[in-house]
Coordinates of C-alpha atoms in Angstrom, one line a residue:
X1 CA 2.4 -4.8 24.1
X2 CA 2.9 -8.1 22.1
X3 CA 5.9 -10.3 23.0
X4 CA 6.8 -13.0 21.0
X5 CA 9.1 -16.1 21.5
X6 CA 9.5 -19.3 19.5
X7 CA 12.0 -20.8 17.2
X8 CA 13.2 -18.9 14.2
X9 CA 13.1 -20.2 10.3
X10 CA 15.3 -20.5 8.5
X11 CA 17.7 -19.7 11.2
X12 CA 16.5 -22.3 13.5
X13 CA 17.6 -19.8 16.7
X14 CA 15.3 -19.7 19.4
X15 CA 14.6 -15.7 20.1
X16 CA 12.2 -13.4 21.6
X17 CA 10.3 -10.2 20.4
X18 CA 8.3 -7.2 21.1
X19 CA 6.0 -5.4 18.8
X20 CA 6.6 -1.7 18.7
X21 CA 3.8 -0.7 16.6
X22 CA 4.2 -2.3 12.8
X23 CA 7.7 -2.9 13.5
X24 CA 9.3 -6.3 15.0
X25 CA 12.0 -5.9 18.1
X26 CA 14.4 -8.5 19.1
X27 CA 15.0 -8.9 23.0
X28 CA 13.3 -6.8 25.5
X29 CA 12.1 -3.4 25.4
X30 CA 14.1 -0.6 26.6
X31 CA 13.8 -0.5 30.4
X32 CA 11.9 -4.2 30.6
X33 CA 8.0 -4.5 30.6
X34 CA 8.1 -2.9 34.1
X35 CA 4.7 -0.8 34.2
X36 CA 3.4 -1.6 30.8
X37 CA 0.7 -4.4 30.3
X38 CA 2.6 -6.6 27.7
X39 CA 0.6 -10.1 26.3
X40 CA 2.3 -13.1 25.0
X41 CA 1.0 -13.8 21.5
X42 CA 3.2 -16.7 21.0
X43 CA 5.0 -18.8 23.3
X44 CA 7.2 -21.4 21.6
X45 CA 6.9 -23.5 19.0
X46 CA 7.8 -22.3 15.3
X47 CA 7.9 -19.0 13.6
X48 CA 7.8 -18.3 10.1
X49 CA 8.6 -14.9 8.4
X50 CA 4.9 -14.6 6.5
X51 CA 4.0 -16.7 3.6
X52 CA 4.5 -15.6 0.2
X53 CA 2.6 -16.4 -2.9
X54 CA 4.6 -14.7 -5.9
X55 CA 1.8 -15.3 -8.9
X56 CA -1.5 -15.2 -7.4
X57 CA -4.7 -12.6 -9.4
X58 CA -7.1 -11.4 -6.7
X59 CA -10.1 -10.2 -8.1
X60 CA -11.5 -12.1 -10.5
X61 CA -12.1 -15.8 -11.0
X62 CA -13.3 -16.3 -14.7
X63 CA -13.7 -14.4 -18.1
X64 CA -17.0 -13.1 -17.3
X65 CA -16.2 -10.8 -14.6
X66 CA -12.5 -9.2 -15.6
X67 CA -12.1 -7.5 -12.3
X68 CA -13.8 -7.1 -9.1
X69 CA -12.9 -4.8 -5.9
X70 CA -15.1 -6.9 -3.6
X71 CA -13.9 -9.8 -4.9
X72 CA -10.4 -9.0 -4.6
X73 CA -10.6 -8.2 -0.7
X74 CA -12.0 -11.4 -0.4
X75 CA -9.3 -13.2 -2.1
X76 CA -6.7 -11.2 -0.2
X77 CA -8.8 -12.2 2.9
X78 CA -8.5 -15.7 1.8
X79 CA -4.3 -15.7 1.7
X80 CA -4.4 -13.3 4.9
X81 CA -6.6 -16.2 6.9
X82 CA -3.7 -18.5 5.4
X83 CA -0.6 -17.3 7.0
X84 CA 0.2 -15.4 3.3
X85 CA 1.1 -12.0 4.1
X86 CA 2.9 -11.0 0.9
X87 CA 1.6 -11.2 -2.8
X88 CA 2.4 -10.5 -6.0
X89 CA 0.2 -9.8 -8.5
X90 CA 2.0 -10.4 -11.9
X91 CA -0.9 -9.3 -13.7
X92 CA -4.5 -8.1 -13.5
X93 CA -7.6 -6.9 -15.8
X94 CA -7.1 -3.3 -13.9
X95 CA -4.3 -2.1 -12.0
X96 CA -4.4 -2.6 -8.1
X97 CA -6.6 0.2 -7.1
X98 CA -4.6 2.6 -3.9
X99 CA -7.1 1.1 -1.3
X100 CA -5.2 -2.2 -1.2
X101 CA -2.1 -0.9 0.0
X102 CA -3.7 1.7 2.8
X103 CA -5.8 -0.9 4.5
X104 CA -3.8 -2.6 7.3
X105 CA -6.2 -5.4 7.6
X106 CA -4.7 -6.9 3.9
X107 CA -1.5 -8.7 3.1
X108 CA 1.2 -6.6 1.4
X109 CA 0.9 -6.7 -2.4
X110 CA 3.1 -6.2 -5.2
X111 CA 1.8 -5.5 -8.1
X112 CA 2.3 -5.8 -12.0
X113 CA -0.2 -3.5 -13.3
X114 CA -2.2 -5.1 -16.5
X115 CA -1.3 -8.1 -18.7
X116 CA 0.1 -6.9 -21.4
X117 CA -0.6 -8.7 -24.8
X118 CA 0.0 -8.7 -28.5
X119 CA -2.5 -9.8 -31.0
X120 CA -3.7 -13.5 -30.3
X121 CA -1.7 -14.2 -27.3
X122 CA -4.2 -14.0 -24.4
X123 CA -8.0 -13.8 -23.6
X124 CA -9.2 -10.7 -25.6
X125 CA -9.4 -7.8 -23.5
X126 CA -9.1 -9.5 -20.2
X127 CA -5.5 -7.4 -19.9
X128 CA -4.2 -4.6 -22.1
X129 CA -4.2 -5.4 -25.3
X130 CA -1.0 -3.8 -26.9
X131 CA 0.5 -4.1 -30.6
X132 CA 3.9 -5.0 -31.2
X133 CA 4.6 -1.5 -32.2
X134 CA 3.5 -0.1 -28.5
X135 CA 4.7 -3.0 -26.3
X136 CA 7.8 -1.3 -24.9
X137 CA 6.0 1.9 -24.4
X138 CA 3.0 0.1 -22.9
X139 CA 5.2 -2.1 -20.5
X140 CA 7.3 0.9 -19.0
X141 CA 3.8 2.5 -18.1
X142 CA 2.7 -0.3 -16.4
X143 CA 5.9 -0.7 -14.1
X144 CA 5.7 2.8 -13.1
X145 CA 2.0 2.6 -12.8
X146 CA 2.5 -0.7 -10.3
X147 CA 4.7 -1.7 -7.7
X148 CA 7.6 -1.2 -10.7
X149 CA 6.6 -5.0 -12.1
X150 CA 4.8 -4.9 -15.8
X151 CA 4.1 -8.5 -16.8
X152 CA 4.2 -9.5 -20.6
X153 CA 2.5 -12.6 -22.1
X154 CA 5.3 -13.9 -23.9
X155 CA 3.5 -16.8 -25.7
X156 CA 0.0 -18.2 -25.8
X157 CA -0.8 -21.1 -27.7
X158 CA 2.0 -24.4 -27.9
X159 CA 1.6 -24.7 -31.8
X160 CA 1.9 -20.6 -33.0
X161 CA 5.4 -18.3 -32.4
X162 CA 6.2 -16.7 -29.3
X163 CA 6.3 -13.1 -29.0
X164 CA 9.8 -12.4 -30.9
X165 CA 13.1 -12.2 -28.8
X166 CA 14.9 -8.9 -30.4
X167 CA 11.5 -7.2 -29.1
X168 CA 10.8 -8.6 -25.7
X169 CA 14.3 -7.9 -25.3
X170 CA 13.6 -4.0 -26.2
X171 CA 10.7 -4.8 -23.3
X172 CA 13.3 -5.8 -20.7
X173 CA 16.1 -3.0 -21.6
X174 CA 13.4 0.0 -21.3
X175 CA 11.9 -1.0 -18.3
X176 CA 15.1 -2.4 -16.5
X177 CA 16.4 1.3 -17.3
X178 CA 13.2 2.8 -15.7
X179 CA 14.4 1.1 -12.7
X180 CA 11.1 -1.6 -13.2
X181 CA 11.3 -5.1 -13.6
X182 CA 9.6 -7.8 -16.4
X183 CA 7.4 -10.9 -15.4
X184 CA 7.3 -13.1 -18.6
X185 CA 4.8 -15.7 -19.3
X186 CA 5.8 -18.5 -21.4
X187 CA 4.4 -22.4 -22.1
X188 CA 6.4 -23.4 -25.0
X189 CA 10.1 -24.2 -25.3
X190 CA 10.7 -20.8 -27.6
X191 CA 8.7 -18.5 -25.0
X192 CA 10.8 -19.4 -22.2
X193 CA 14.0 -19.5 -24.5
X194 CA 12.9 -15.9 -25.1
X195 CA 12.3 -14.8 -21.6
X196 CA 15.6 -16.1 -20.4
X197 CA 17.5 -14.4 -23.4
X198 CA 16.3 -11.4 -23.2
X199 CA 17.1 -11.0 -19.2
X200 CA 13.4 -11.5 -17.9
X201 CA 13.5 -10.9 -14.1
X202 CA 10.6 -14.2 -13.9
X203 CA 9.8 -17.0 -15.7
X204 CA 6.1 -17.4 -14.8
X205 CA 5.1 -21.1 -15.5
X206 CA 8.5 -22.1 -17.8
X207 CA 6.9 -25.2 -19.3
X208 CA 9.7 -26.5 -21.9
X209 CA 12.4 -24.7 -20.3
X210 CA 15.5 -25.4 -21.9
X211 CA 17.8 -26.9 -18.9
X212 CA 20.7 -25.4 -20.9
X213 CA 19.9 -22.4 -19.8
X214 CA 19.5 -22.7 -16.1
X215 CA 23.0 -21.7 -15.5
X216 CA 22.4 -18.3 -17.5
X217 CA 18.8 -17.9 -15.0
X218 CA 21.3 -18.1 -12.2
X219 CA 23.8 -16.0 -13.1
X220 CA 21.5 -13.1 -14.3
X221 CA 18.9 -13.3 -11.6
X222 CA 16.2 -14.4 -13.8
X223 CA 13.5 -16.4 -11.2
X224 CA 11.2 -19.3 -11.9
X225 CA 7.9 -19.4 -10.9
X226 CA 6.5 -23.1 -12.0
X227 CA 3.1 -22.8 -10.4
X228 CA 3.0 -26.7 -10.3
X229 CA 0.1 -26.8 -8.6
X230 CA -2.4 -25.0 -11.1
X231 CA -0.8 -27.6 -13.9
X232 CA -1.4 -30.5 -11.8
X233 CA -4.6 -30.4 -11.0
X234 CA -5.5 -30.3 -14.6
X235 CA -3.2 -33.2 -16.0
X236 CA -5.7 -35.6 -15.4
X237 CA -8.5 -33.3 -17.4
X238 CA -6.0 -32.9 -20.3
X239 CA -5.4 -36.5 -20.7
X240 CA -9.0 -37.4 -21.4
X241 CA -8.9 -35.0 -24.1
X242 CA -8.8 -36.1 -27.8
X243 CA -5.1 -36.4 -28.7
X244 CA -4.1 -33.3 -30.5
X245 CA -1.0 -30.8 -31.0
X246 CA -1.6 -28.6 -28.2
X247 CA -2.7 -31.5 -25.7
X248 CA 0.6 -33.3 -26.3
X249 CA 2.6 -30.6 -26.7
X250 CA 1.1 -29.4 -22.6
X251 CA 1.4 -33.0 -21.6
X252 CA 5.2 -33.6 -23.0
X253 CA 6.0 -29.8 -20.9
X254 CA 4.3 -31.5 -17.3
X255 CA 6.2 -34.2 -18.0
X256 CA 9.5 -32.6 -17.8
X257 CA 8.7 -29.7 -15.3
X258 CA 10.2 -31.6 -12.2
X259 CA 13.0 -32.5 -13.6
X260 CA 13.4 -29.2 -14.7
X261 CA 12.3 -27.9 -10.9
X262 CA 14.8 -29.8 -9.5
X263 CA 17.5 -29.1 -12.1
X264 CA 17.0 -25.0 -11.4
X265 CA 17.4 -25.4 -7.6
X266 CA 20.6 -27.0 -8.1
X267 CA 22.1 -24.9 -10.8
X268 CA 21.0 -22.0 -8.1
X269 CA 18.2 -20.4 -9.8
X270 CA 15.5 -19.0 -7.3
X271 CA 12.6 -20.8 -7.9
X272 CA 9.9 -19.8 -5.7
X273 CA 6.2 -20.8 -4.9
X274 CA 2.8 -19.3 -6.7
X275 CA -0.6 -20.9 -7.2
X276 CA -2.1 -19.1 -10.0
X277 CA -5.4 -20.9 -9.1
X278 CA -8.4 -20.5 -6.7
X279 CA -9.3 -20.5 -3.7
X280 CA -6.5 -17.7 -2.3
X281 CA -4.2 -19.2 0.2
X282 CA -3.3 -22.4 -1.3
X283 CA 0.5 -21.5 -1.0
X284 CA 1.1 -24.3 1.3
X285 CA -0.1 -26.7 -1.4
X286 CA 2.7 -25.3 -4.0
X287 CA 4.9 -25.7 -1.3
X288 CA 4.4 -29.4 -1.7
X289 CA 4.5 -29.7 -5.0
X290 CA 7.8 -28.2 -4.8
X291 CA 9.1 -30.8 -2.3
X292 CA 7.8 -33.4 -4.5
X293 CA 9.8 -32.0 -7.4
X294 CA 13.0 -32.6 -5.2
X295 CA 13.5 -29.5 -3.6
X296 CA 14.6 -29.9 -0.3
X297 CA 11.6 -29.4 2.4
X298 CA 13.7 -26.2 3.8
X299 CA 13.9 -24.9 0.0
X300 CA 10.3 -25.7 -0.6
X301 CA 9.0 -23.9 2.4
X302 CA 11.9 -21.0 2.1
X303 CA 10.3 -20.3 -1.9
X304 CA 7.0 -19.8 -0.1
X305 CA 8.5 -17.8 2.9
X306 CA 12.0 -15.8 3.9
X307 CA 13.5 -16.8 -0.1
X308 CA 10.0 -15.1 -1.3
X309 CA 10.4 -12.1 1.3
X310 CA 13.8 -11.5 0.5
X311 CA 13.3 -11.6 -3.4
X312 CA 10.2 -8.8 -2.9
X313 CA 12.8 -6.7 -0.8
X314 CA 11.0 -8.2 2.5
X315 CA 13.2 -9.2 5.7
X316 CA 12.8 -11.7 7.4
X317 CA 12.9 -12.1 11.3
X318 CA 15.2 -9.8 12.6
X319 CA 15.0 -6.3 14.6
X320 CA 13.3 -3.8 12.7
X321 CA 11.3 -6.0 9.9
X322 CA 7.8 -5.5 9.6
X323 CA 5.9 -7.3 12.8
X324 CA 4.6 -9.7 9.9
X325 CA 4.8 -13.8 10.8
X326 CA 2.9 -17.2 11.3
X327 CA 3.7 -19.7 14.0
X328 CA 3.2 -23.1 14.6
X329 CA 3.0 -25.7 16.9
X330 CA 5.6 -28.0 15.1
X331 CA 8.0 -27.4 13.0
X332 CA 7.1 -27.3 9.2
X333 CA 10.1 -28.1 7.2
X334 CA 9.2 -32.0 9.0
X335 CA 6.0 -31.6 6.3
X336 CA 4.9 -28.6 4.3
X337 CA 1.8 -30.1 5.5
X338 CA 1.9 -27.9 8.4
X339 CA 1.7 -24.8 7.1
X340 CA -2.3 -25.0 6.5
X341 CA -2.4 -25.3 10.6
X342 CA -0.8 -21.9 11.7
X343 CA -1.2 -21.3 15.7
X344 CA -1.2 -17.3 15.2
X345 CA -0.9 -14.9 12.2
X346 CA 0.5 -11.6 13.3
X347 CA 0.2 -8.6 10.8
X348 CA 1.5 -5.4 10.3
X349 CA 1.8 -6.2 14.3
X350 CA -2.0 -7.8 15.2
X351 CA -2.9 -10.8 15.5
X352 CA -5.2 -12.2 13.2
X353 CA -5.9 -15.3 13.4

């Protein structure tokens, strides 16, 4: 038997648990640890509902190999060894084969089945490629093929139109009324105009987001997703290119996405952490970005962790969630810093690291 005790994000309570199987149990067990054999996994210091990186694609690292199953245990390796023990995948090359979610050793996933794009608006056939005339169809068999998420590339290029609004909004309607959900990418100001007027449950990226229409995001549930990280290590890159429409179109979005970070906490839109990048397990980093956009270090860490959980349909901390958490020495809202030295990763009730 595995007992737990430490302080409790975001609640800042200090508890104690028991493992009972998968499943997390506040207090003591019924009838105390008399004649059982119970080990402390964790004994104080800071515990943290799992990390949660909401746009990460495990299983492939370039255009050459669209999809690989060996690959994509490593990568989901990679975020376990991190302290991330939830992911979703808004978009693959193949749909998440059943494997992934039987195998206790992985984090949880959620999936988003294929990308799904219209002529010239992605990497040919990396994802589905869909017309126009089949997109709805398309994206309501890919939410019920999935964990009920399709995702829909909703622009490509700064300098050509953005998949048009009266359909992606025929998009959202049929799968919202399948009971699935729509993860929209969009770069350009008219993308993510597009995603947020037609209801999108995610802006993924949101470069050139209007801040006019935060307040709508909020209101409807619509999240952001930034991914700061992945545009920030190539700014430097993108500079040294030859000045042209599309690099200083990209460069005058990066310039405006804290702002527009910052401006989305406050108007109460979720915004929450994902790395579209490689290695796996960089949440921590996007974490940091986040702070240095202005969200609060709490809000920062909470869009990696318990706001992440809780947007999924994960709980938190509390009797009967999954036995799923990280803990550390000290506590990590002081830096986000911290969260790339966890003390113990306990999953689906083992300890893994």
């Amino acid at each position: 038997m595995l007992c737990i005790r430490g302080v409790v994000l975001p609640e800042r309570e200090e508890r104690a648990f028991w493992i009972d199987g998968e499943v997390l149990r506040a207090g003591m067990p019924p009838g105390g640890f008399a004649g059982r054999h119970a080990e402390t996994a964790v004994d104080g210091g800071w515990l943290l509902p799992g990390l949660v990186d909401v746009h990460t694609h495990p299983g492939a690292e370039g255009l050459d190999i669209p999809f690989d199953e060996e690959l994509l245990r490593r990568h989901l390796e990679q975020h376990r060894d991190a302290g991330v023990l939830a992911v979703r995948t808004p978009g693959t090359a193949a749909r998440m084969p059943s494997w992934v979610h039987k195998d206790p050793e992985l984090p949880r996933v959620t999936s988003a089945g294929r990308w799904l794009a219209t002529p010239g608006r992605f990497f040919p056939g990396f994802g589905r490629d869909v017309s126009e005339e089949d997109l709805v169809r398309a994206a309501v068999e890919e939410a019920a093929a999935s964990s009920g998420w399709c995702k829909v590339i909703g622009d490509w290029r700064a300098d050509e139109p953005a998949l048009p609004l009266a359909l992606l909004t025929c998009v959202v309607s049929a799968v919202h009324a399948a009971g699935g959900k729509v993860a929209v990418h969009c770069q350009t100001a008219e993308g993510s105009r597009n995603a947020v007027l037609a209801g999108a449950d995610s802006l993924e990226h949101g470069m050139h987001l209007d801040p006019a229409l935060l307040d709508r995001m909020a209101a409807q549930g619509t999240a952001f997703v930034p991914t700061l990280s992945a545009f920030g290590r190539g700014v430097d890159a993108m500079r040294a290119r030859e000045p042209s429409v599309r690099r200083d179109l990209w460069l005058a979005g990066w310039e405006t996405m804290f702002a527009h970070v910052r401006a989305a906490a406050e108007s109460g839109v979720t915004v929450l952490a994902g790395t579209d990048s490689f290695p796996c397990g960089t949440v921590a980093g996007e974490a940091s970005w986040l702070a240095r956009a202005g969200l609060s270090a709490e809000a920062a860490l909470g869009a990696a962790s318990w706001t992440a959980r809780a947007w999924l349909g994960l709980p938190g901390l509390v009797d009967g969630a999954p036995a799923d958490l990280v803990a550390y020495a000290t506590d990590p809202t002081t830096d986000p810093a911290v969260l790339d030295h966890p003390s113990r990763i306990v999953l689906r009730g083992r300890v893994v690291r």
